[in-house]
PDB file of C-alpha atoms in Angstrom:
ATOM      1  CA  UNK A  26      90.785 100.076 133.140  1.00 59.00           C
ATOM      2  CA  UNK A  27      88.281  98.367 130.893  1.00 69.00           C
ATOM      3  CA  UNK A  28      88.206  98.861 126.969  1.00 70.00           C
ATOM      4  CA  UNK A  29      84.567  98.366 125.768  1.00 77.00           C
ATOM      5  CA  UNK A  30      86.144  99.077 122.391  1.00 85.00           C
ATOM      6  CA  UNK A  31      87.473  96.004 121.686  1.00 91.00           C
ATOM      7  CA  UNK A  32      86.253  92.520 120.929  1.00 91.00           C
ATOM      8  CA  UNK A  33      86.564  89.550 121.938  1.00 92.00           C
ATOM      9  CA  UNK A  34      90.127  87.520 121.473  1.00 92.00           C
ATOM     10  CA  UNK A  35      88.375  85.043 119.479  1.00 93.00           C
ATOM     11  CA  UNK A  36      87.589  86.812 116.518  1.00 95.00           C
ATOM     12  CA  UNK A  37      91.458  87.768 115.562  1.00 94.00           C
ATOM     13  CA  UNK A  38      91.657  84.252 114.351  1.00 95.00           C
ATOM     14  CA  UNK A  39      88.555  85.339 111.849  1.00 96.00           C
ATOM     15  CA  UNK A  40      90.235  88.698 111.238  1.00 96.00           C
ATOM     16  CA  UNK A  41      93.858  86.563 110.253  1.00 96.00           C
ATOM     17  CA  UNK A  42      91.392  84.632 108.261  1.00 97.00           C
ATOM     18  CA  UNK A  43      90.074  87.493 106.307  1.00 96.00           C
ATOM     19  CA  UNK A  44      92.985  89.224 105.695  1.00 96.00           C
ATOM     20  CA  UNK A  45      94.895  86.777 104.338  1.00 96.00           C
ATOM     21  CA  UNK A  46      91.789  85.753 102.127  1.00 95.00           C
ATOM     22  CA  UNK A  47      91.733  89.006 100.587  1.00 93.00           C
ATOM     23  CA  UNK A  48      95.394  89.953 100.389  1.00 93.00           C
ATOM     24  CA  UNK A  49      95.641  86.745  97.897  1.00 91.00           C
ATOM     25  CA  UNK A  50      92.279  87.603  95.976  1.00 87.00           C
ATOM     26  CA  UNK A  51      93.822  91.258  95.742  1.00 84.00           C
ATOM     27  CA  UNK A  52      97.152  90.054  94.451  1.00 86.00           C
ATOM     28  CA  UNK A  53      95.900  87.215  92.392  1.00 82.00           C
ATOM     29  CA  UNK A  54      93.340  89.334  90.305  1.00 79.00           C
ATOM     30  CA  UNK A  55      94.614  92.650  90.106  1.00 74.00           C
ATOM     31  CA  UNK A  56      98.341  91.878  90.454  1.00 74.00           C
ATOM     32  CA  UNK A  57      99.395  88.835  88.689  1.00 78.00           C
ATOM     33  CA  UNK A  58      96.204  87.593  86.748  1.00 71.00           C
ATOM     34  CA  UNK A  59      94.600  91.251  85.655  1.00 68.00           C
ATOM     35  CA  UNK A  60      92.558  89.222  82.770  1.00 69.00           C
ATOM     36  CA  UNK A  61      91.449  86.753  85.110  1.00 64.00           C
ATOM     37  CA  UNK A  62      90.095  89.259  87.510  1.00 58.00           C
ATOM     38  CA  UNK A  63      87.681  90.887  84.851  1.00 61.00           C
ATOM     39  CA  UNK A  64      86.603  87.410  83.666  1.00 61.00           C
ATOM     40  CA  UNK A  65      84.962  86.918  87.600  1.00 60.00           C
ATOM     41  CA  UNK A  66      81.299  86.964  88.342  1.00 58.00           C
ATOM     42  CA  UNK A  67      81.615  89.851  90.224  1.00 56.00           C
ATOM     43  CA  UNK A  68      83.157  92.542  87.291  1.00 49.00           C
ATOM     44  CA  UNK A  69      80.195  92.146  84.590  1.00 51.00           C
ATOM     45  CA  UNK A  70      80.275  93.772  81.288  1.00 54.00           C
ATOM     46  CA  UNK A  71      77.847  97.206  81.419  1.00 54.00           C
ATOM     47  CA  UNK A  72      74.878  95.848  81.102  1.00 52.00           C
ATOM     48  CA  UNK A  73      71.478  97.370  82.550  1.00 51.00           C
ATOM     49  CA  UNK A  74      71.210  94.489  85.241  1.00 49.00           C
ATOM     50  CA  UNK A  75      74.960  94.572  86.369  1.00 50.00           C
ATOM     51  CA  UNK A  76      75.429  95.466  89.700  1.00 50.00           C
ATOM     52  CA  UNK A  77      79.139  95.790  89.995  1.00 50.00           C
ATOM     53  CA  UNK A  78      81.270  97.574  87.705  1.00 54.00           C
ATOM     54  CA  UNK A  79      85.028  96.290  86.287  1.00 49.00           C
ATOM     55  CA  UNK A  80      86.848  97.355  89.367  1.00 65.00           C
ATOM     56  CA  UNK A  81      84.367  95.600  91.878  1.00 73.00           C
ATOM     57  CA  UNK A  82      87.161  92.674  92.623  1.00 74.00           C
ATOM     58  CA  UNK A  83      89.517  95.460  93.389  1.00 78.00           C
ATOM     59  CA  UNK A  84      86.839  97.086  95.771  1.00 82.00           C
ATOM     60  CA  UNK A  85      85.680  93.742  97.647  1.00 85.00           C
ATOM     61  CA  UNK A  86      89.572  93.127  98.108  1.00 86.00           C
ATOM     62  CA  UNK A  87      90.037  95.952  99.723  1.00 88.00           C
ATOM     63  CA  UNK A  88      87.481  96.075 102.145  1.00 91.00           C
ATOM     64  CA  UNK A  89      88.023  92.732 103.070  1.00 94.00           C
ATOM     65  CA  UNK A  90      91.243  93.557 103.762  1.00 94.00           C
ATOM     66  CA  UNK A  91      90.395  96.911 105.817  1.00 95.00           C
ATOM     67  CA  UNK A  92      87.849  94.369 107.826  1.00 96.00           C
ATOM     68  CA  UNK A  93      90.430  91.659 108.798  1.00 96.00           C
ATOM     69  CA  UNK A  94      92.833  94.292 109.535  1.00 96.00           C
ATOM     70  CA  UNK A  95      90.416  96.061 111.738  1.00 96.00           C
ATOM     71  CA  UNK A  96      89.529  93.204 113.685  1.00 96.00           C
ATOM     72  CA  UNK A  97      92.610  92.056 114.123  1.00 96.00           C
ATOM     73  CA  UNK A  98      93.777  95.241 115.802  1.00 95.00           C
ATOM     74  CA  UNK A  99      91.059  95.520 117.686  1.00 95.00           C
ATOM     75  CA  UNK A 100      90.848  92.546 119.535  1.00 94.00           C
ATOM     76  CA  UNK A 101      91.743  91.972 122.788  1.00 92.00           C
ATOM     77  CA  UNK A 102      94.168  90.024 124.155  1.00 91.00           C
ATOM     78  CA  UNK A 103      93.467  86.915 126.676  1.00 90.00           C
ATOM     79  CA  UNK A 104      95.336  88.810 129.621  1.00 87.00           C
ATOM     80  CA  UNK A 105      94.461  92.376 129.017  1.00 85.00           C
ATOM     81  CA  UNK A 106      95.798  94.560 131.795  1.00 88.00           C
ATOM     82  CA  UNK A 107      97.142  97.875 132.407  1.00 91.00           C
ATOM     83  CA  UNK A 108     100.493  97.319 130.794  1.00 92.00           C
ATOM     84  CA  UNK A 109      99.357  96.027 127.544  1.00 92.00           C
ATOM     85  CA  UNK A 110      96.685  99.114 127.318  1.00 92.00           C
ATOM     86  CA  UNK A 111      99.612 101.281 127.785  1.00 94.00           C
ATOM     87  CA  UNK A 112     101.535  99.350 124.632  1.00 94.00           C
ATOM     88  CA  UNK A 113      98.631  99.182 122.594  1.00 94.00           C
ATOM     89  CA  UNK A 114      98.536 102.963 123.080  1.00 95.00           C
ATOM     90  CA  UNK A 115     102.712 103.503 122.803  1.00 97.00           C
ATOM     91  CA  UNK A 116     102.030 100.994 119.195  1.00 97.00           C
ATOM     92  CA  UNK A 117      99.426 103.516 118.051  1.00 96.00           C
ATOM     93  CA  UNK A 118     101.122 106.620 118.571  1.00 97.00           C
ATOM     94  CA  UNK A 119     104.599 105.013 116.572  1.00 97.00           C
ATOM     95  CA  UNK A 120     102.093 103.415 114.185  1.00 97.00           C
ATOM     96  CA  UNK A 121     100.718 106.990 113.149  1.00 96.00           C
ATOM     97  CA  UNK A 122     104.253 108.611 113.558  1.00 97.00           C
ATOM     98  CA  UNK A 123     105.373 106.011 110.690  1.00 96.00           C
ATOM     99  CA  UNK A 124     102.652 106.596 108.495  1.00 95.00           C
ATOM    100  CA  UNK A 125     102.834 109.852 108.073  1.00 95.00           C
ATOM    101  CA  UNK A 126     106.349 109.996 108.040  1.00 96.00           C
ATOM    102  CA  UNK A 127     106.211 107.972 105.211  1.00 94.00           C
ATOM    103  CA  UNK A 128     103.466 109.960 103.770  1.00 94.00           C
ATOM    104  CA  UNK A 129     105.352 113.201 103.796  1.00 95.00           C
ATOM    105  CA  UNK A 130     108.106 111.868 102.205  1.00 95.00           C
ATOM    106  CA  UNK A 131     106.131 110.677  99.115  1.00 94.00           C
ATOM    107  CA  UNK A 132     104.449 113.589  99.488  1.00 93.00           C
ATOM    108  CA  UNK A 133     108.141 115.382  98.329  1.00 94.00           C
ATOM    109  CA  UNK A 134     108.823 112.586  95.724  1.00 93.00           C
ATOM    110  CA  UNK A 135     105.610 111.223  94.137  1.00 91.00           C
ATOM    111  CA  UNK A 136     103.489 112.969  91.730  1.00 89.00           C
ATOM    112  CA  UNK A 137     100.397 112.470  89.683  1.00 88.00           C
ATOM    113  CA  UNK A 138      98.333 109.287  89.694  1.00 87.00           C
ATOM    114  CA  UNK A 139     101.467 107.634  91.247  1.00 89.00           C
ATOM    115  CA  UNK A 140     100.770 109.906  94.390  1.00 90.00           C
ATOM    116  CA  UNK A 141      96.988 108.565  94.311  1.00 86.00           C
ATOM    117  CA  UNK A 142      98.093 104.945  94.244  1.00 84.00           C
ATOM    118  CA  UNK A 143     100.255 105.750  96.522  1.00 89.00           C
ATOM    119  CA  UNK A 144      97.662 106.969  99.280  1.00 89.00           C
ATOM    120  CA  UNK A 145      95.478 104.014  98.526  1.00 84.00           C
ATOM    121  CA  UNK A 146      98.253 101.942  99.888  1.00 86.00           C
ATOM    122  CA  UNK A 147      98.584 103.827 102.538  1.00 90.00           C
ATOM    123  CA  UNK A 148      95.623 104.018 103.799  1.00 89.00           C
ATOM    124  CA  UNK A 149      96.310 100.605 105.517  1.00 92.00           C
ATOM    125  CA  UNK A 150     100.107 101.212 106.739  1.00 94.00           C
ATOM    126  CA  UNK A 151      98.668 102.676 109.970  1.00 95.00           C
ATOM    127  CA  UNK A 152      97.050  99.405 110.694  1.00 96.00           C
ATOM    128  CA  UNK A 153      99.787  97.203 109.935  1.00 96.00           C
ATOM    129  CA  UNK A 154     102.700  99.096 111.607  1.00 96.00           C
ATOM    130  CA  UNK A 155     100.500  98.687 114.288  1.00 97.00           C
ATOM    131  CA  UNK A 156     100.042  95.092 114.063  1.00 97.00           C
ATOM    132  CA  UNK A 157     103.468  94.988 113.759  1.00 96.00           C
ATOM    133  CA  UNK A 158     104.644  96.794 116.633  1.00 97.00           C
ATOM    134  CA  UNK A 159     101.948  95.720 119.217  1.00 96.00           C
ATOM    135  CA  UNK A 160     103.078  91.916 118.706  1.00 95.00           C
ATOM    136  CA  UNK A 161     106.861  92.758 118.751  1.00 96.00           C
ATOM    137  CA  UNK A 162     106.460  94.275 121.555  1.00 94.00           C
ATOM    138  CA  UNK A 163     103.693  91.859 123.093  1.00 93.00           C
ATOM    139  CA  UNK A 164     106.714  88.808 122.097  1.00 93.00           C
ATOM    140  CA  UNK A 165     109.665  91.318 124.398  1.00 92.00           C
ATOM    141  CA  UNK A 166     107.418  91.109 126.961  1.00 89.00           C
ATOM    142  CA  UNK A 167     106.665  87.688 126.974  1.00 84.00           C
ATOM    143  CA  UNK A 168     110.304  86.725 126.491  1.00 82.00           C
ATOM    144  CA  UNK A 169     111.153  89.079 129.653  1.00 78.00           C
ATOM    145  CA  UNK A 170     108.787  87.335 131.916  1.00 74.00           C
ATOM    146  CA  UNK A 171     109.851  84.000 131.014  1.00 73.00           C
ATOM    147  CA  UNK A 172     113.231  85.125 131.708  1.00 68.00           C
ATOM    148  CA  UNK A 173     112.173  86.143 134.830  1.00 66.00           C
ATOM    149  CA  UNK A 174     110.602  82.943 135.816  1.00 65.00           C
ATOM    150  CA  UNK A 175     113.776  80.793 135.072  1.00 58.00           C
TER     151      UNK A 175
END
């Protein structure tokens, strides 16, 4: 059965790329270096010619990081058959079980703009539980064929 969803292997290299681009402009200038991230070209004071406001870094991070997470999910793999359709699906439906697991158990035990950070967060857990499954299960596979070949 044929996917047109995905793309083409190649770009999961870009998507790694990306991601990890973004993760460390997210953590540098909104984590560690807060004053460093307003002093970018990007956050401008509030001028009448700025074009991006004082949490701009904080939105560019974050879509770069949705983008290389995206891609790297949804690229396919360089011997896509039946069986890894059928764990890419079983990694999306434990991917979405986690996530809102963990989602209704904040729910009970976060409150206020905690909760909101919270969900902001969260927003990606669905894509990286999936990452993380798919290639766990992706190496067992792997491993159990080369077994078998021995």
């Amino acid at each position: 059965m044929k996917n047109n969803l995905l793309i083409p292997n190649k770009y999961k290299v870009f998507g790694w790329i990306i991601f990890l681009a973004f993760i460390l402009l997210h953590i540098f200038t909104n984590i560690i270096y807060p004053e460093i991230g307003e002093k970018l070209p990007l956050s401008t004071e509030n001028t009448s010619r700025s074009f991006f406001d004082a949490s701009s870094n904080m939105t560019l991070a974050g879509a770069g990081i949705l983008l290389g997470l995206i891609m790297i999910c949804f690229t396919r793999e360089k011997n896509e058959d039946e069986y890894i359709s059928y764990l890419r699906l079983r990694s999306w439906q434990v991917s979405v079980l986690i996530s809102y697991s963990i989602l209704f158990i904040a729910n009970l035990f976060i409150y206020g703009s905690w909760f909101l950070s919270f969900m902001i967060y969260n927003l990606l857990t669905v894509l990286l539980v999936f990452i993380i499954t798919f290639n766990l299960s992706l190496y067992k596979i792997k491993g159990e064929r080369t077994g078998d070949e021995k």
